Amino acid sequence: MLVSTSFLSCENPAKDLKILNETDTDFIHVDVMDGIFVPGRTMPFKEVKKIYKYTSKRLDVHLMVEEPSKLIKKFANLNCEFISIHVESENVENNLKLIKKYAIKSGIAINPETEVKELVPYLPLVDMILVMSVTPGQGGQTFIPKTKNKLKEIAKLLDEYKSKAIISVDGGITDETKKNCPQASILVSGSYIVKSSNFQERINSLR
Ligand code: DX5
Ligand code: ZN
C-alpha cells in the first residue's frame, strides 16, 4: 500500500515537511482550495513553492478549485507525480489533457455525493481516481461509511471499461478506516499522521 501524507492540518508545515522527509511516505499530498469550489482556502502557490524546498518527496497535488488550468501550469514546474482535478470542476477534459502534456500522471477526484457514472467520459484520460471519503474542504473529518460501496462500484466500472487507473482514497483515513478500502493502491492521510508524535509509526500502520 502506498501512503500519501497530507500536510493540510500541520500547524507548522515547514517543520513537519522536514520530519516527513525522513519517513518513507511515498508522496506529499498537497491540498489546494480556492474558497469557491470549497469554502476553505489554502496558502497561495507562492507560499507552497517556498515550503516545497523542505521536501525531496514527489508531490500528489489535489486541486479543489473551480478552474484548475493556471494552477496546473504552476505546479507542473514542481516535482509532481500526480495532479488531480475534480470531476465537478470546469473544463475537465482539457485540464486532464493539460496535465498529460506535462508528462505528469493525471487524477480525477470525485466527491461523496457525485455519482460514479460521471467518471465514464474521462476514463481514457486518467491514471488515478481520487475517491473522496469526506466532503472536501478541511482536514480532520470522519470517514464516510458509504465510501465502502462506492469503492466497489468504482472498481467494477474500471474493470468494465478496461481502465488501468489506480484508486486513491482521501479523507478520514486511519488504521481502522483503511479496512473499508481494499480496492485502494494509495491511501491519503493527514491528521492521523501529522497530529501524532511518531509519523513513521502511523505510516507503517497504514501499509
Ligand atoms: C480534504 C482533503 C484531504 C484531507 C485529508 O478536503 O482533500 O486531503 O486533508 O486529511 P485527513 O486525513 O485529516 O482527513
Ligand atoms: Zn486531498
Short mmCIF file of C-alpha atoms and ligand atoms in Angstrom, two decimals:
data_model
loop_
_atom_site.label_atom_id
_atom_site.label_comp_id
_atom_site.label_asym_id
_atom_site.label_seq_id
_atom_site.Cartn_x
_atom_site.Cartn_y
_atom_site.Cartn_z
CA MET A 1 0.00 0.00 0.00
CA LEU A 2 1.32 3.44 -0.93
CA VAL A 3 0.86 6.29 1.54
CA SER A 4 0.43 9.93 0.59
CA THR A 5 0.66 12.28 3.57
CA SER A 6 -1.47 15.43 3.55
CA PHE A 7 0.02 18.38 5.38
CA LEU A 8 -3.21 20.42 5.35
CA SER A 9 -3.62 20.03 9.12
CA CYS A 10 0.01 20.79 10.04
CA GLU A 11 0.45 23.75 12.36
CA ASN A 12 4.00 24.26 11.15
CA PRO A 13 4.17 22.87 7.59
CA ALA A 14 7.86 23.65 7.07
CA LYS A 15 8.86 21.81 10.25
CA ASP A 16 6.56 18.86 9.59
CA LEU A 17 7.67 18.54 5.98
CA LYS A 18 11.26 18.19 7.20
CA ILE A 19 10.17 15.39 9.55
CA LEU A 20 8.13 13.73 6.78
CA ASN A 21 11.16 13.83 4.56
CA GLU A 22 12.85 11.40 6.97
CA THR A 23 9.91 8.97 6.82
CA ASP A 24 9.16 6.59 3.96
CA THR A 25 5.90 8.28 2.97
CA ASP A 26 5.58 7.74 -0.78
CA PHE A 27 4.14 11.16 -1.59
CA ILE A 28 3.28 14.51 -0.05
CA HIS A 29 -0.39 15.23 -0.74
CA VAL A 30 -0.81 18.93 -1.45
CA ASP A 31 -4.39 20.14 -0.93
CA VAL A 32 -5.22 23.32 -2.81
CA MET A 33 -8.51 25.15 -2.13
CA ASP A 34 -9.70 28.35 -3.78
CA GLY A 35 -12.53 29.41 -1.44
CA ILE A 36 -15.01 28.97 -4.35
CA PHE A 37 -15.10 25.27 -5.21
CA VAL A 38 -14.88 24.58 -1.48
CA PRO A 39 -15.42 27.12 1.31
CA GLY A 40 -11.87 26.77 2.65
CA ARG A 41 -8.86 28.48 1.19
CA THR A 42 -5.25 27.24 1.35
CA MET A 43 -1.96 29.12 1.11
CA PRO A 44 -1.22 30.74 -2.26
CA PHE A 45 1.08 28.98 -4.72
CA LYS A 46 3.92 31.39 -3.81
CA GLU A 47 3.89 30.00 -0.25
CA VAL A 48 3.60 26.37 -1.36
CA LYS A 49 6.65 26.92 -3.54
CA LYS A 50 8.62 28.26 -0.56
CA ILE A 51 7.85 25.36 1.76
CA TYR A 52 8.24 22.83 -1.05
CA LYS A 53 12.01 23.24 -0.76
CA TYR A 54 11.83 21.32 2.56
CA THR A 55 10.87 18.09 0.85
CA SER A 56 12.50 15.86 -1.71
CA LYS A 57 9.36 13.69 -1.90
CA ARG A 58 7.23 13.63 -5.00
CA LEU A 59 4.02 15.62 -4.79
CA ASP A 60 0.46 14.34 -5.13
CA VAL A 61 -1.39 17.58 -5.86
CA HIS A 62 -5.15 17.72 -5.22
CA LEU A 63 -6.77 20.78 -6.80
CA MET A 64 -10.08 21.59 -5.10
CA VAL A 65 -10.61 24.62 -7.30
CA GLU A 66 -13.20 25.67 -9.84
CA GLU A 67 -10.80 26.49 -12.66
CA PRO A 68 -7.59 24.46 -12.35
CA SER A 69 -5.68 25.32 -15.57
CA LYS A 70 -3.49 28.15 -14.17
CA LEU A 71 -2.51 26.06 -11.18
CA ILE A 72 -1.74 23.03 -13.34
CA LYS A 73 0.77 25.16 -15.24
CA LYS A 74 2.37 26.38 -12.00
CA PHE A 75 2.54 23.00 -10.27
CA ALA A 76 3.92 21.38 -13.41
CA ASN A 77 7.27 23.03 -12.55
CA LEU A 78 7.47 21.24 -9.22
CA ASN A 79 8.27 17.57 -8.59
CA CYS A 80 4.76 16.19 -9.19
CA GLU A 81 3.88 12.52 -9.51
CA PHE A 82 0.14 13.26 -9.78
CA ILE A 83 -2.08 16.26 -10.31
CA SER A 84 -5.77 15.62 -9.63
CA ILE A 85 -8.69 17.79 -10.60
CA HIS A 86 -12.33 17.29 -9.62
CA VAL A 87 -14.91 15.74 -11.94
CA GLU A 88 -17.20 18.51 -10.61
CA SER A 89 -14.85 21.30 -11.78
CA GLU A 90 -14.82 23.14 -15.13
CA ASN A 91 -13.21 22.06 -18.43
CA VAL A 92 -12.32 18.63 -17.08
CA GLU A 93 -11.28 17.10 -20.40
CA ASN A 94 -8.99 19.98 -21.40
CA ASN A 95 -7.41 20.10 -17.97
CA LEU A 96 -6.70 16.37 -17.93
CA LYS A 97 -5.05 16.75 -21.33
CA LEU A 98 -3.02 19.67 -20.00
CA ILE A 99 -1.72 17.56 -17.08
CA LYS A 100 -0.76 14.81 -19.54
CA LYS A 101 1.00 17.36 -21.75
CA TYR A 102 3.43 17.96 -18.89
CA ALA A 103 4.02 14.18 -18.61
CA ILE A 104 2.51 14.14 -15.11
CA LYS A 105 0.08 11.42 -14.05
CA SER A 106 -3.49 12.66 -14.08
CA GLY A 107 -6.03 12.08 -11.37
CA ILE A 108 -9.74 12.72 -11.22
CA ALA A 109 -11.28 13.34 -7.81
CA ILE A 110 -14.90 12.52 -7.06
CA ASN A 111 -16.96 13.96 -4.20
CA PRO A 112 -19.02 11.71 -1.90
CA GLU A 113 -22.32 12.91 -3.41
CA THR A 114 -21.29 12.58 -7.07
CA GLU A 115 -22.42 9.52 -9.00
CA VAL A 116 -19.76 7.16 -10.23
CA LYS A 117 -21.08 7.24 -13.82
CA GLU A 118 -19.85 10.88 -14.08
CA LEU A 119 -16.33 9.46 -14.36
CA VAL A 120 -17.01 7.46 -17.52
CA PRO A 121 -16.21 10.09 -20.21
CA TYR A 122 -12.80 10.76 -18.64
CA LEU A 123 -11.58 7.22 -18.02
CA PRO A 124 -9.33 7.11 -21.11
CA LEU A 125 -7.51 10.22 -19.81
CA VAL A 126 -6.89 9.29 -16.17
CA ASP A 127 -4.20 7.38 -14.28
CA MET A 128 -5.85 7.66 -10.88
CA ILE A 129 -9.30 8.02 -9.35
CA LEU A 130 -9.12 10.05 -6.14
CA VAL A 131 -12.15 8.94 -4.15
CA MET A 132 -13.18 11.50 -1.54
CA SER A 133 -14.21 9.78 1.68
CA VAL A 134 -15.13 13.13 3.29
CA THR A 135 -16.70 16.29 1.87
CA PRO A 136 -13.67 18.25 0.68
CA GLY A 137 -12.86 21.48 2.46
CA GLN A 138 -10.94 20.63 5.59
CA GLY A 139 -8.77 18.03 7.29
CA GLY A 140 -9.68 16.03 10.38
CA GLN A 141 -13.16 14.89 9.31
CA THR A 142 -14.69 11.44 9.84
CA PHE A 143 -14.56 8.81 7.07
CA ILE A 144 -17.97 8.49 5.38
CA PRO A 145 -19.01 4.78 5.66
CA LYS A 146 -20.82 4.62 2.31
CA THR A 147 -17.40 5.10 0.63
CA LYS A 148 -17.03 1.35 1.06
CA ASN A 149 -19.77 0.66 -1.52
CA LYS A 150 -18.63 3.46 -3.77
CA LEU A 151 -15.18 1.88 -3.97
CA LYS A 152 -16.74 -1.40 -5.06
CA GLU A 153 -18.74 0.43 -7.73
CA ILE A 154 -15.66 2.27 -9.00
CA ALA A 155 -13.56 -0.91 -9.14
CA LYS A 156 -16.36 -2.55 -11.16
CA LEU A 157 -16.54 0.43 -13.52
CA LEU A 158 -12.77 0.40 -14.11
CA ASP A 159 -12.96 -3.27 -14.87
CA GLU A 160 -15.90 -2.81 -17.23
CA TYR A 161 -14.14 -0.05 -19.18
CA LYS A 162 -10.78 -1.85 -19.08
CA SER A 163 -9.20 1.14 -17.36
CA LYS A 164 -5.81 0.73 -15.69
CA ALA A 165 -6.40 3.72 -13.40
CA ILE A 166 -5.46 3.13 -9.78
CA ILE A 167 -7.65 4.09 -6.83
CA SER A 168 -6.61 6.50 -4.10
CA VAL A 169 -8.84 7.28 -1.10
CA ASP A 170 -8.72 10.66 0.63
CA GLY A 171 -10.29 11.79 3.92
CA GLY A 172 -10.54 10.42 7.45
CA ILE A 173 -8.09 7.59 6.79
CA THR A 174 -6.77 5.78 9.89
CA ASP A 175 -5.60 2.24 10.67
CA GLU A 176 -9.29 1.46 11.36
CA THR A 177 -11.00 3.10 8.35
CA LYS A 178 -8.42 1.73 5.88
CA LYS A 179 -10.18 -1.62 6.29
CA ASN A 180 -13.00 -0.20 4.15
CA CYS A 181 -10.65 0.41 1.23
CA PRO A 182 -9.29 -2.91 -0.10
CA GLN A 183 -9.52 -1.57 -3.68
CA ALA A 184 -7.08 1.30 -2.94
CA SER A 185 -3.49 1.42 -4.15
CA ILE A 186 -2.87 4.73 -2.33
CA LEU A 187 -4.21 5.96 1.00
CA VAL A 188 -4.11 9.71 1.58
CA SER A 189 -3.92 10.55 5.26
CA GLY A 190 -3.49 13.87 7.04
CA SER A 191 -4.36 14.34 10.69
CA TYR A 192 -3.93 10.66 11.62
CA ILE A 193 -0.25 11.06 10.69
CA VAL A 194 0.64 14.69 11.33
CA LYS A 195 -1.23 15.06 14.62
CA SER A 196 0.72 12.15 16.11
CA SER A 197 4.09 12.17 17.84
CA ASN A 198 5.53 9.48 15.56
CA PHE A 199 4.77 9.98 11.87
CA GLN A 200 6.62 6.84 10.75
CA GLU A 201 4.70 4.59 13.13
CA ARG A 202 1.39 5.88 11.77
CA ILE A 203 2.57 5.46 8.17
CA ASN A 204 3.60 1.86 8.97
CA SER A 205 0.13 1.15 10.37
CA LEU A 206 -1.45 2.22 7.05
CA ARG A 207 0.67 -0.02 4.83
C1 DX5 B 1 -9.99 17.19 2.42
C2 DX5 B 1 -8.61 17.00 1.84
C3 DX5 B 1 -7.90 15.81 2.41
C4 DX5 B 1 -7.60 15.94 3.87
C5 DX5 B 1 -7.05 14.67 4.46
O1 DX5 B 1 -10.54 18.37 1.92
O2 DX5 B 1 -8.69 16.82 0.44
O3 DX5 B 1 -6.70 15.57 1.69
O4 DX5 B 1 -6.70 16.95 4.15
O5 DX5 B 1 -6.88 14.89 5.81
P1 DX5 B 1 -7.49 13.96 6.93
O6 DX5 B 1 -6.74 12.67 6.83
O7 DX5 B 1 -7.22 14.71 8.19
O8 DX5 B 1 -8.95 13.77 6.65
ZN ZN B 2 -6.88 15.95 -0.56
#
